Each structure stands twice: as structure tokens, then as C-alpha cells.
């Protein structure tokens, strides 16, 4: 299973700029509270975590609970140290890991 | 399903109200069960929330109405998708930065909604996303600073149609 992701970065920020990073992954975020038509509990399957590195250095991480909406979206900030590559890693309850690599071009 | 989700709220405040003095004038928020954060009038906080909050705060004395803010709509028509922003006025330097931001729900089946880890290189202590709200409730944010100080912010959100998969 692959989950579609979407990353949004500003184009060509300058070194030292504080930029907003927006990351989204398509995922049902099944809470484990719902039942199907037959009355069976639908097993929980949520994206548990997102870790973000830039130029191999961890810059941000998130732990999610079932209270996060489906297709979890997060926006956060980083001060640009120079050019580099973002690596976004999401992990869900089923053990699926989704990795997205996005270069940041610097003006 | 709805009944299961709502079950935790009533009764809890009642059993504990004798332990806390009533809010003066009735206008200001009553102290919460643990007496550590305010509860919006007419609402109560679930026992599970109180437990999670206690684990986060431990023995620290949290600062209310400090530089931590939660941005949320006052009225959420769809509890499945409620946009939030947590932000702290912080220089984000090596000596003074926000280490962790907690997003907690006082009336969802699971109180711990999200936890964010920041570093000075984050540059700006602000995180946004979208959360589920099962019903009208207080949403609570806690910021852990590098200095060890804890900041707390509480915001009430009116929910028209509850989220959390109780449809």
C-alpha cells in the first residue's frame, strides 16, 4: 500500500529565512471506535508519527492520536541553514512506512 | 456509539465539585477537577483527559494565559475536520525554545490528540493541522519550554456535528 503525499515548500528562500513547511498524507485515520454494518469494530489504523529531517538532521517530529483528522496535515516552520533535502517519514499502525524526499532550493 | 463517547462526561464533575471551591460570581471558569486548569462554564473534562493532563504537567506549576495560544474556530460545524494552530511567542534560541507542544481534547474518546517535538532550528514555535472533536468541549494545549516551564492554554469549541467516527 502506498499513501499519496503532498509537500509544500516556498520557492527559493534565502539562508536564514524562517519558512513554512506543509506536509499531508492520504490516510483514513481509522479511530478504532467505529463499527461496520455487521456490528464488528473496525480495527484502529492511524498514522502514528511523522518525522522530518533536513540535510540528515532531525528538525521536527509529530506523534498523532486518533483525534487527528483523516489525511493528516501538518504545517510547521524551519530556519533555512542552506540548501538540502527534506525527508518526511510517516508510520501507521499497520506498519506501513511512507517516505517522501523533497529538495529545498535556496536563493 | 454516541452514548459510549458521551458516557464519561457527566457525574465526574459532580463527585469532585465538593473538593474545589465554587468560582466567585459564577462568571469566571470553575477550577478543573485537578484544580490545575480552568474548565469552561457548562463543560466538564473527562477522567481520561485529567489523567493525560496530570502526566504531562506532573508536579510543575503551569502558566496560564502566557505566550501560548491556540487558534480554533469558536463554532465547528463539522467535528471531523477542525483546523487548529498552536503557537508560542518564543525566540527559539539554544537557551530559550519550545521543546514540546501537546494538543489535548477534554471530551474525545482519546484525550491525547497530538504531540510535536521542536528544536531551536524550527525558528518559529507554531504548528497547524486539523483535529477531530466528538462534541462541544475545551481543547487544551500545553507547551514545554527548554527552561522547564510549562504553558497551558484552554479554548472552548462548540461542535455541531461530532467527529471521531461516531456517525
PDB file of C-alpha atoms in Angstrom:
ATOM      1  CA  UNK A   1       0.000   0.000   0.000  1.00  0.00           C
ATOM      2  CA  UNK A   2       1.275   3.424  -0.862  1.00  0.00           C
ATOM      3  CA  UNK A   3      -0.150   6.570   0.564  1.00  0.00           C
ATOM      4  CA  UNK A   4      -0.179   9.678  -1.549  1.00  0.00           C
ATOM      5  CA  UNK A   5       1.645  12.605  -0.009  1.00  0.00           C
ATOM      6  CA  UNK A   6       1.798  16.289  -0.711  1.00  0.00           C
ATOM      7  CA  UNK A   7       4.606  18.600   0.412  1.00  0.00           C
ATOM      8  CA  UNK A   8       4.532  22.362   0.012  1.00  0.00           C
ATOM      9  CA  UNK A   9       7.666  24.462   0.390  1.00  0.00           C
ATOM     10  CA  UNK A  10       8.347  28.076  -0.532  1.00  0.00           C
ATOM     11  CA  UNK A  11      10.374  28.540  -3.708  1.00  0.00           C
ATOM     12  CA  UNK A  12      13.968  29.697  -3.341  1.00  0.00           C
ATOM     13  CA  UNK A  13      14.023  31.062   0.212  1.00  0.00           C
ATOM     14  CA  UNK A  14      17.191  32.804   1.434  1.00  0.00           C
ATOM     15  CA  UNK A  15      19.558  31.310   4.013  1.00  0.00           C
ATOM     16  CA  UNK A  16      18.315  32.371   7.452  1.00  0.00           C
ATOM     17  CA  UNK A  17      14.676  32.717   6.397  1.00  0.00           C
ATOM     18  CA  UNK A  18      12.087  31.007   8.590  1.00  0.00           C
ATOM     19  CA  UNK A  19       9.941  29.054   6.157  1.00  0.00           C
ATOM     20  CA  UNK A  20       6.636  27.235   6.493  1.00  0.00           C
ATOM     21  CA  UNK A  21       6.582  23.557   5.541  1.00  0.00           C
ATOM     22  CA  UNK A  22       3.251  21.891   4.810  1.00  0.00           C
ATOM     23  CA  UNK A  23       3.002  18.106   4.702  1.00  0.00           C
ATOM     24  CA  UNK A  24      -0.049  15.952   4.024  1.00  0.00           C
ATOM     25  CA  UNK A  25      -0.544  12.205   3.659  1.00  0.00           C
ATOM     26  CA  UNK A  26      -3.660  10.462   2.374  1.00  0.00           C
ATOM     27  CA  UNK A  27      -4.790   8.121   5.146  1.00  0.00           C
ATOM     28  CA  UNK A  28      -8.139   7.007   6.573  1.00  0.00           C
ATOM     29  CA  UNK A  29      -7.054   7.546  10.231  1.00  0.00           C
ATOM     30  CA  UNK A  30      -9.451   4.830  11.407  1.00  0.00           C
ATOM     31  CA  UNK A  31     -10.044   5.510  15.104  1.00  0.00           C
ATOM     32  CA  UNK A  32     -10.970   2.027  16.277  1.00  0.00           C
ATOM     33  CA  UNK A  33     -14.193   3.472  17.729  1.00  0.00           C
ATOM     34  CA  UNK A  34     -16.365   2.721  14.720  1.00  0.00           C
ATOM     35  CA  UNK A  35     -18.343  -0.395  13.853  1.00  0.00           C
ATOM     36  CA  UNK A  36     -19.150  -1.741  10.426  1.00  0.00           C
ATOM     37  CA  UNK A  37     -22.643  -2.641   9.168  1.00  0.00           C
ATOM     38  CA  UNK A  38     -22.361  -6.069  10.836  1.00  0.00           C
ATOM     39  CA  UNK A  39     -21.591  -4.520  14.210  1.00  0.00           C
ATOM     40  CA  UNK A  40     -17.923  -5.516  14.147  1.00  0.00           C
ATOM     41  CA  UNK A  41     -15.420  -2.987  15.440  1.00  0.00           C
ATOM     42  CA  UNK A  42     -13.314  -1.614  12.594  1.00  0.00           C
ATOM     43  CA  UNK A  43      -9.720  -2.031  13.809  1.00  0.00           C
ATOM     44  CA  UNK A  44      -7.768   1.106  14.568  1.00  0.00           C
ATOM     45  CA  UNK A  45      -5.331   2.175  11.879  1.00  0.00           C
ATOM     46  CA  UNK A  46      -3.907   5.631  12.209  1.00  0.00           C
ATOM     47  CA  UNK A  47      -0.735   7.377  11.132  1.00  0.00           C
ATOM     48  CA  UNK A  48       1.164   7.311  14.421  1.00  0.00           C
ATOM     49  CA  UNK A  49       4.083   9.516  13.600  1.00  0.00           C
ATOM     50  CA  UNK A  50       5.756  11.886  11.203  1.00  0.00           C
ATOM     51  CA  UNK A  51       9.472  12.595  11.462  1.00  0.00           C
ATOM     52  CA  UNK A  52      11.206  15.199   9.342  1.00  0.00           C
ATOM     53  CA  UNK A  53      14.913  15.594   8.699  1.00  0.00           C
ATOM     54  CA  UNK A  54      16.674  18.298   6.713  1.00  0.00           C
ATOM     55  CA  UNK A  55      20.207  17.624   5.448  1.00  0.00           C
ATOM     56  CA  UNK A  56      20.100  14.453   7.613  1.00  0.00           C
ATOM     57  CA  UNK A  57      19.387  16.460  10.795  1.00  0.00           C
ATOM     58  CA  UNK A  58      16.061  15.888  12.623  1.00  0.00           C
ATOM     59  CA  UNK A  59      14.142  19.165  12.601  1.00  0.00           C
ATOM     60  CA  UNK A  60      10.584  18.244  13.540  1.00  0.00           C
ATOM     61  CA  UNK A  61       8.516  15.270  14.624  1.00  0.00           C
ATOM     62  CA  UNK A  62       4.889  14.633  15.471  1.00  0.00           C
ATOM     63  CA  UNK A  63       3.047  11.869  17.310  1.00  0.00           C
ATOM     64  CA  UNK A  64      -0.580  11.544  16.293  1.00  0.00           C
ATOM     65  CA  UNK A  65      -3.579  10.084  18.127  1.00  0.00           C
ATOM     66  CA  UNK A  66      -6.990   9.093  16.724  1.00  0.00           C
ATOM     67  CA  UNK A  67      -8.139  12.694  17.300  1.00  0.00           C
ATOM     68  CA  UNK A  68      -6.272  13.831  14.193  1.00  0.00           C
ATOM     69  CA  UNK A  69      -8.471  14.159  11.096  1.00  0.00           C
ATOM     70  CA  UNK A  70      -8.173  11.768   8.158  1.00  0.00           C
ATOM     71  CA  UNK A  71      -5.492  12.717   5.614  1.00  0.00           C
ATOM     72  CA  UNK A  72      -3.343  14.164   8.396  1.00  0.00           C
ATOM     73  CA  UNK A  73      -1.933  17.536   7.543  1.00  0.00           C
ATOM     74  CA  UNK A  74       0.657  19.452   9.491  1.00  0.00           C
ATOM     75  CA  UNK A  75       2.315  22.818   8.971  1.00  0.00           C
ATOM     76  CA  UNK A  76       5.468  23.803  10.834  1.00  0.00           C
ATOM     77  CA  UNK A  77       8.482  26.073  10.449  1.00  0.00           C
ATOM     78  CA  UNK A  78      12.235  25.842   9.936  1.00  0.00           C
ATOM     79  CA  UNK A  79      15.059  28.375   9.735  1.00  0.00           C
ATOM     80  CA  UNK A  80      16.879  27.661   6.470  1.00  0.00           C
ATOM     81  CA  UNK A  81      20.507  26.705   7.159  1.00  0.00           C
ATOM     82  CA  UNK A  82      21.324  26.308   3.459  1.00  0.00           C
ATOM     83  CA  UNK A  83      20.298  24.048   0.598  1.00  0.00           C
ATOM     84  CA  UNK A  84      19.411  20.467   1.403  1.00  0.00           C
ATOM     85  CA  UNK A  85      16.872  17.706   1.171  1.00  0.00           C
ATOM     86  CA  UNK A  86      13.861  17.137   3.392  1.00  0.00           C
ATOM     87  CA  UNK A  87      12.991  13.544   4.249  1.00  0.00           C
ATOM     88  CA  UNK A  88       9.471  13.033   5.563  1.00  0.00           C
ATOM     89  CA  UNK A  89       8.688   9.644   7.151  1.00  0.00           C
ATOM     90  CA  UNK A  90       5.180   8.649   8.185  1.00  0.00           C
ATOM     91  CA  UNK A  91       4.387   5.423  10.018  1.00  0.00           C
ATOM     92  CA  UNK A  92       0.963   3.890  10.587  1.00  0.00           C
ATOM     93  CA  UNK A  93      -0.477   1.225  12.931  1.00  0.00           C
ATOM     94  CA  UNK A  94      -0.288  -1.421  10.194  1.00  0.00           C
ATOM     95  CA  UNK A  95       3.460  -0.931   9.974  1.00  0.00           C
ATOM     96  CA  UNK A  96       3.383   0.887   6.653  1.00  0.00           C
ATOM     97  CA  UNK A  97       6.101   3.474   6.291  1.00  0.00           C
ATOM     98  CA  UNK A  98       5.818   6.204   3.693  1.00  0.00           C
ATOM     99  CA  UNK A  99       8.912   8.207   2.831  1.00  0.00           C
ATOM    100  CA  UNK A 100       8.966  11.371   0.762  1.00  0.00           C
ATOM    101  CA  UNK A 101      12.144  13.221  -0.227  1.00  0.00           C
ATOM    102  CA  UNK A 102      11.913  16.856  -1.267  1.00  0.00           C
ATOM    103  CA  UNK A 103      14.852  19.108  -2.122  1.00  0.00           C
ATOM    104  CA  UNK A 104      14.913  22.708  -0.941  1.00  0.00           C
ATOM    105  CA  UNK A 105      16.489  25.117  -3.375  1.00  0.00           C
ATOM    106  CA  UNK A 106      17.972  28.193  -1.796  1.00  0.00           C
ATOM    107  CA  UNK A 107      18.264  31.579  -3.482  1.00  0.00           C
TER     108      UNK A 107
ATOM    109  CA  UNK B   1     -21.607   4.599  19.726  1.00  0.00           C
ATOM    110  CA  UNK B   2     -22.559   8.145  20.633  1.00  0.00           C
ATOM    111  CA  UNK B   3     -23.614   7.030  24.092  1.00  0.00           C
ATOM    112  CA  UNK B   4     -20.246   5.396  24.621  1.00  0.00           C
ATOM    113  CA  UNK B   5     -18.454   8.573  23.725  1.00  0.00           C
ATOM    114  CA  UNK B   6     -20.572  10.799  25.940  1.00  0.00           C
ATOM    115  CA  UNK B   7     -20.605   8.459  28.899  1.00  0.00           C
ATOM    116  CA  UNK B   8     -17.528   9.790  30.599  1.00  0.00           C
ATOM    117  CA  UNK B   9     -18.591  13.404  30.976  1.00  0.00           C
ATOM    118  CA  UNK B  10     -21.466  13.691  33.468  1.00  0.00           C
ATOM    119  CA  UNK B  11     -21.036  12.661  37.069  1.00  0.00           C
ATOM    120  CA  UNK B  12     -17.337  13.228  37.178  1.00  0.00           C
ATOM    121  CA  UNK B  13     -17.593  16.942  37.829  1.00  0.00           C
ATOM    122  CA  UNK B  14     -20.305  16.307  40.418  1.00  0.00           C
ATOM    123  CA  UNK B  15     -18.310  13.892  42.513  1.00  0.00           C
ATOM    124  CA  UNK B  16     -15.388  16.258  42.618  1.00  0.00           C
ATOM    125  CA  UNK B  17     -17.113  19.609  42.938  1.00  0.00           C
ATOM    126  CA  UNK B  18     -17.066  19.419  46.723  1.00  0.00           C
ATOM    127  CA  UNK B  19     -13.295  19.330  46.677  1.00  0.00           C
ATOM    128  CA  UNK B  20     -12.978  22.639  44.877  1.00  0.00           C
ATOM    129  CA  UNK B  21     -14.415  25.980  45.912  1.00  0.00           C
ATOM    130  CA  UNK B  22     -17.006  27.481  43.543  1.00  0.00           C
ATOM    131  CA  UNK B  23     -15.858  30.163  41.136  1.00  0.00           C
ATOM    132  CA  UNK B  24     -16.536  33.645  42.533  1.00  0.00           C
ATOM    133  CA  UNK B  25     -19.538  35.275  40.897  1.00  0.00           C
ATOM    134  CA  UNK B  26     -20.028  32.240  38.696  1.00  0.00           C
ATOM    135  CA  UNK B  27     -18.755  34.152  35.662  1.00  0.00           C
ATOM    136  CA  UNK B  28     -15.126  33.069  35.703  1.00  0.00           C
ATOM    137  CA  UNK B  29     -14.308  29.481  34.746  1.00  0.00           C
ATOM    138  CA  UNK B  30     -14.528  26.957  37.564  1.00  0.00           C
ATOM    139  CA  UNK B  31     -11.331  25.178  38.587  1.00  0.00           C
ATOM    140  CA  UNK B  32     -10.887  21.829  36.885  1.00  0.00           C
ATOM    141  CA  UNK B  33     -11.076  18.550  38.753  1.00  0.00           C
ATOM    142  CA  UNK B  34      -7.397  18.521  39.303  1.00  0.00           C
ATOM    143  CA  UNK B  35      -7.680  22.236  40.076  1.00  0.00           C
ATOM    144  CA  UNK B  36      -4.884  22.978  37.651  1.00  0.00           C
ATOM    145  CA  UNK B  37      -6.566  24.406  34.616  1.00  0.00           C
ATOM    146  CA  UNK B  38      -9.876  26.224  34.118  1.00  0.00           C
ATOM    147  CA  UNK B  39     -12.995  24.473  32.817  1.00  0.00           C
ATOM    148  CA  UNK B  40     -15.331  26.490  30.602  1.00  0.00           C
ATOM    149  CA  UNK B  41     -18.775  27.059  32.165  1.00  0.00           C
ATOM    150  CA  UNK B  42     -21.206  24.240  31.431  1.00  0.00           C
ATOM    151  CA  UNK B  43     -18.492  21.809  30.395  1.00  0.00           C
ATOM    152  CA  UNK B  44     -16.606  19.042  32.155  1.00  0.00           C
ATOM    153  CA  UNK B  45     -13.328  17.320  31.446  1.00  0.00           C
ATOM    154  CA  UNK B  46     -13.193  13.545  31.039  1.00  0.00           C
ATOM    155  CA  UNK B  47     -11.326  11.429  33.619  1.00  0.00           C
ATOM    156  CA  UNK B  48      -9.068  10.193  30.830  1.00  0.00           C
ATOM    157  CA  UNK B  49      -8.205  13.776  29.925  1.00  0.00           C
ATOM    158  CA  UNK B  50      -7.433  14.594  33.569  1.00  0.00           C
ATOM    159  CA  UNK B  51      -5.101  11.614  33.678  1.00  0.00           C
ATOM    160  CA  UNK B  52      -3.260  12.589  30.497  1.00  0.00           C
ATOM    161  CA  UNK B  53      -3.011  16.204  31.670  1.00  0.00           C
ATOM    162  CA  UNK B  54      -1.601  15.060  35.001  1.00  0.00           C
ATOM    163  CA  UNK B  55       1.047  13.007  33.200  1.00  0.00           C
ATOM    164  CA  UNK B  56       2.019  15.995  31.063  1.00  0.00           C
ATOM    165  CA  UNK B  57       2.080  18.549  33.877  1.00  0.00           C
ATOM    166  CA  UNK B  58       3.474  16.257  36.618  1.00  0.00           C
ATOM    167  CA  UNK B  59       4.454  18.488  39.551  1.00  0.00           C
ATOM    168  CA  UNK B  60       5.034  21.641  37.534  1.00  0.00           C
ATOM    169  CA  UNK B  61       3.035  24.794  38.117  1.00  0.00           C
ATOM    170  CA  UNK B  62       1.710  25.677  34.636  1.00  0.00           C
ATOM    171  CA  UNK B  63       1.474  29.286  33.479  1.00  0.00           C
ATOM    172  CA  UNK B  64      -1.978  30.155  32.131  1.00  0.00           C
ATOM    173  CA  UNK B  65      -2.642  32.872  29.560  1.00  0.00           C
ATOM    174  CA  UNK B  66       1.078  33.147  28.883  1.00  0.00           C
ATOM    175  CA  UNK B  67       2.712  33.325  25.476  1.00  0.00           C
ATOM    176  CA  UNK B  68       0.976  30.108  24.317  1.00  0.00           C
ATOM    177  CA  UNK B  69      -2.096  30.485  22.108  1.00  0.00           C
ATOM    178  CA  UNK B  70      -4.481  28.010  20.476  1.00  0.00           C
ATOM    179  CA  UNK B  71      -6.308  29.178  17.409  1.00  0.00           C
ATOM    180  CA  UNK B  72      -9.560  27.302  16.815  1.00  0.00           C
ATOM    181  CA  UNK B  73     -12.956  28.201  15.401  1.00  0.00           C
ATOM    182  CA  UNK B  74     -15.479  29.152  18.115  1.00  0.00           C
ATOM    183  CA  UNK B  75     -18.052  27.091  16.242  1.00  0.00           C
ATOM    184  CA  UNK B  76     -17.128  23.923  14.356  1.00  0.00           C
ATOM    185  CA  UNK B  77     -19.965  22.705  12.153  1.00  0.00           C
ATOM    186  CA  UNK B  78     -18.104  19.523  11.258  1.00  0.00           C
ATOM    187  CA  UNK B  79     -16.270  17.926  14.179  1.00  0.00           C
ATOM    188  CA  UNK B  80     -14.361  15.668  11.802  1.00  0.00           C
ATOM    189  CA  UNK B  81     -12.207  18.483  10.478  1.00  0.00           C
ATOM    190  CA  UNK B  82     -11.425  21.329  12.857  1.00  0.00           C
ATOM    191  CA  UNK B  83      -8.388  23.465  11.976  1.00  0.00           C
ATOM    192  CA  UNK B  84      -6.065  24.373  14.837  1.00  0.00           C
ATOM    193  CA  UNK B  85      -2.874  26.357  15.292  1.00  0.00           C
ATOM    194  CA  UNK B  86      -0.673  26.153  18.369  1.00  0.00           C
ATOM    195  CA  UNK B  87       1.817  28.983  18.740  1.00  0.00           C
ATOM    196  CA  UNK B  88       4.240  30.258  21.360  1.00  0.00           C
ATOM    197  CA  UNK B  89       5.973  33.644  21.393  1.00  0.00           C
ATOM    198  CA  UNK B  90       9.488  32.260  21.694  1.00  0.00           C
ATOM    199  CA  UNK B  91      12.886  33.427  20.394  1.00  0.00           C
ATOM    200  CA  UNK B  92      13.681  29.751  19.576  1.00  0.00           C
ATOM    201  CA  UNK B  93      17.339  30.129  20.551  1.00  0.00           C
ATOM    202  CA  UNK B  94      19.515  27.416  22.100  1.00  0.00           C
ATOM    203  CA  UNK B  95      18.882  28.903  25.562  1.00  0.00           C
ATOM    204  CA  UNK B  96      15.172  29.592  25.184  1.00  0.00           C
ATOM    205  CA  UNK B  97      12.975  27.480  22.943  1.00  0.00           C
ATOM    206  CA  UNK B  98       9.840  25.355  22.916  1.00  0.00           C
ATOM    207  CA  UNK B  99      10.667  21.682  23.152  1.00  0.00           C
ATOM    208  CA  UNK B 100       7.250  20.072  23.002  1.00  0.00           C
ATOM    209  CA  UNK B 101       3.701  21.091  22.148  1.00  0.00           C
ATOM    210  CA  UNK B 102       0.797  18.917  23.325  1.00  0.00           C
ATOM    211  CA  UNK B 103      -2.694  19.071  21.842  1.00  0.00           C
ATOM    212  CA  UNK B 104      -5.318  17.546  24.148  1.00  0.00           C
ATOM    213  CA  UNK B 105      -9.060  17.005  23.922  1.00  0.00           C
ATOM    214  CA  UNK B 106     -11.112  17.144  27.119  1.00  0.00           C
ATOM    215  CA  UNK B 107     -14.070  15.154  25.750  1.00  0.00           C
ATOM    216  CA  UNK B 108     -12.904  12.905  22.888  1.00  0.00           C
ATOM    217  CA  UNK B 109     -12.635   9.134  23.486  1.00  0.00           C
ATOM    218  CA  UNK B 110      -8.837   9.607  23.451  1.00  0.00           C
ATOM    219  CA  UNK B 111      -7.533  12.761  25.094  1.00  0.00           C
ATOM    220  CA  UNK B 112      -4.048  12.778  23.539  1.00  0.00           C
ATOM    221  CA  UNK B 113      -4.572  14.212  20.059  1.00  0.00           C
ATOM    222  CA  UNK B 114      -1.033  15.122  19.060  1.00  0.00           C
ATOM    223  CA  UNK B 115       2.420  15.875  20.367  1.00  0.00           C
ATOM    224  CA  UNK B 116       5.021  17.897  18.455  1.00  0.00           C
ATOM    225  CA  UNK B 117       8.764  18.000  19.067  1.00  0.00           C
ATOM    226  CA  UNK B 118      10.585  21.178  18.118  1.00  0.00           C
ATOM    227  CA  UNK B 119      14.212  22.342  18.186  1.00  0.00           C
ATOM    228  CA  UNK B 120      15.763  25.829  18.020  1.00  0.00           C
ATOM    229  CA  UNK B 121      16.244  25.376  14.246  1.00  0.00           C
ATOM    230  CA  UNK B 122      12.458  25.228  13.973  1.00  0.00           C
ATOM    231  CA  UNK B 123      12.767  29.023  14.056  1.00  0.00           C
ATOM    232  CA  UNK B 124       9.148  29.675  14.920  1.00  0.00           C
ATOM    233  CA  UNK B 125       7.099  27.782  17.503  1.00  0.00           C
ATOM    234  CA  UNK B 126       3.920  27.344  15.527  1.00  0.00           C
ATOM    235  CA  UNK B 127       2.216  24.143  14.373  1.00  0.00           C
ATOM    236  CA  UNK B 128      -1.059  23.814  12.470  1.00  0.00           C
ATOM    237  CA  UNK B 129      -3.241  20.908  11.467  1.00  0.00           C
ATOM    238  CA  UNK B 130      -6.754  19.517  11.588  1.00  0.00           C
ATOM    239  CA  UNK B 131      -8.336  17.689  14.516  1.00  0.00           C
ATOM    240  CA  UNK B 132     -11.491  15.731  15.339  1.00  0.00           C
ATOM    241  CA  UNK B 133     -13.855  16.867  18.066  1.00  0.00           C
ATOM    242  CA  UNK B 134     -16.521  14.425  19.284  1.00  0.00           C
ATOM    243  CA  UNK B 135     -18.652  17.163  20.844  1.00  0.00           C
ATOM    244  CA  UNK B 136     -18.571  20.657  22.320  1.00  0.00           C
ATOM    245  CA  UNK B 137     -15.571  20.834  24.619  1.00  0.00           C
ATOM    246  CA  UNK B 138     -12.438  22.566  25.834  1.00  0.00           C
ATOM    247  CA  UNK B 139      -9.345  21.979  23.712  1.00  0.00           C
ATOM    248  CA  UNK B 140      -6.178  22.253  25.762  1.00  0.00           C
ATOM    249  CA  UNK B 141      -2.619  22.967  24.656  1.00  0.00           C
ATOM    250  CA  UNK B 142       0.496  22.533  26.768  1.00  0.00           C
ATOM    251  CA  UNK B 143       3.933  23.850  25.800  1.00  0.00           C
ATOM    252  CA  UNK B 144       7.081  22.509  27.447  1.00  0.00           C
ATOM    253  CA  UNK B 145       9.905  25.023  27.327  1.00  0.00           C
ATOM    254  CA  UNK B 146      13.620  24.263  27.394  1.00  0.00           C
ATOM    255  CA  UNK B 147      13.759  26.104  30.723  1.00  0.00           C
ATOM    256  CA  UNK B 148      11.375  23.534  32.198  1.00  0.00           C
ATOM    257  CA  UNK B 149       8.488  25.967  32.358  1.00  0.00           C
ATOM    258  CA  UNK B 150       5.068  24.724  31.252  1.00  0.00           C
ATOM    259  CA  UNK B 151       2.499  26.888  29.492  1.00  0.00           C
ATOM    260  CA  UNK B 152      -1.188  25.992  29.236  1.00  0.00           C
ATOM    261  CA  UNK B 153      -3.960  27.396  27.061  1.00  0.00           C
ATOM    262  CA  UNK B 154      -7.629  26.380  27.001  1.00  0.00           C
ATOM    263  CA  UNK B 155     -10.175  27.101  24.292  1.00  0.00           C
ATOM    264  CA  UNK B 156     -13.811  26.108  24.082  1.00  0.00           C
ATOM    265  CA  UNK B 157     -15.172  24.928  20.728  1.00  0.00           C
ATOM    266  CA  UNK B 158     -18.891  24.478  20.029  1.00  0.00           C
ATOM    267  CA  UNK B 159     -19.357  21.399  17.846  1.00  0.00           C
ATOM    268  CA  UNK B 160     -22.498  20.993  15.732  1.00  0.00           C
ATOM    269  CA  UNK B 161     -21.849  17.525  14.294  1.00  0.00           C
ATOM    270  CA  UNK B 162     -19.389  15.409  16.274  1.00  0.00           C
ATOM    271  CA  UNK B 163     -16.358  13.776  14.731  1.00  0.00           C
ATOM    272  CA  UNK B 164     -14.347  10.771  15.917  1.00  0.00           C
ATOM    273  CA  UNK B 165     -16.184   8.306  13.727  1.00  0.00           C
ATOM    274  CA  UNK B 166     -19.435   8.154  15.681  1.00  0.00           C
ATOM    275  CA  UNK B 167     -21.530   8.548  12.537  1.00  0.00           C
TER     276      UNK B 167
END
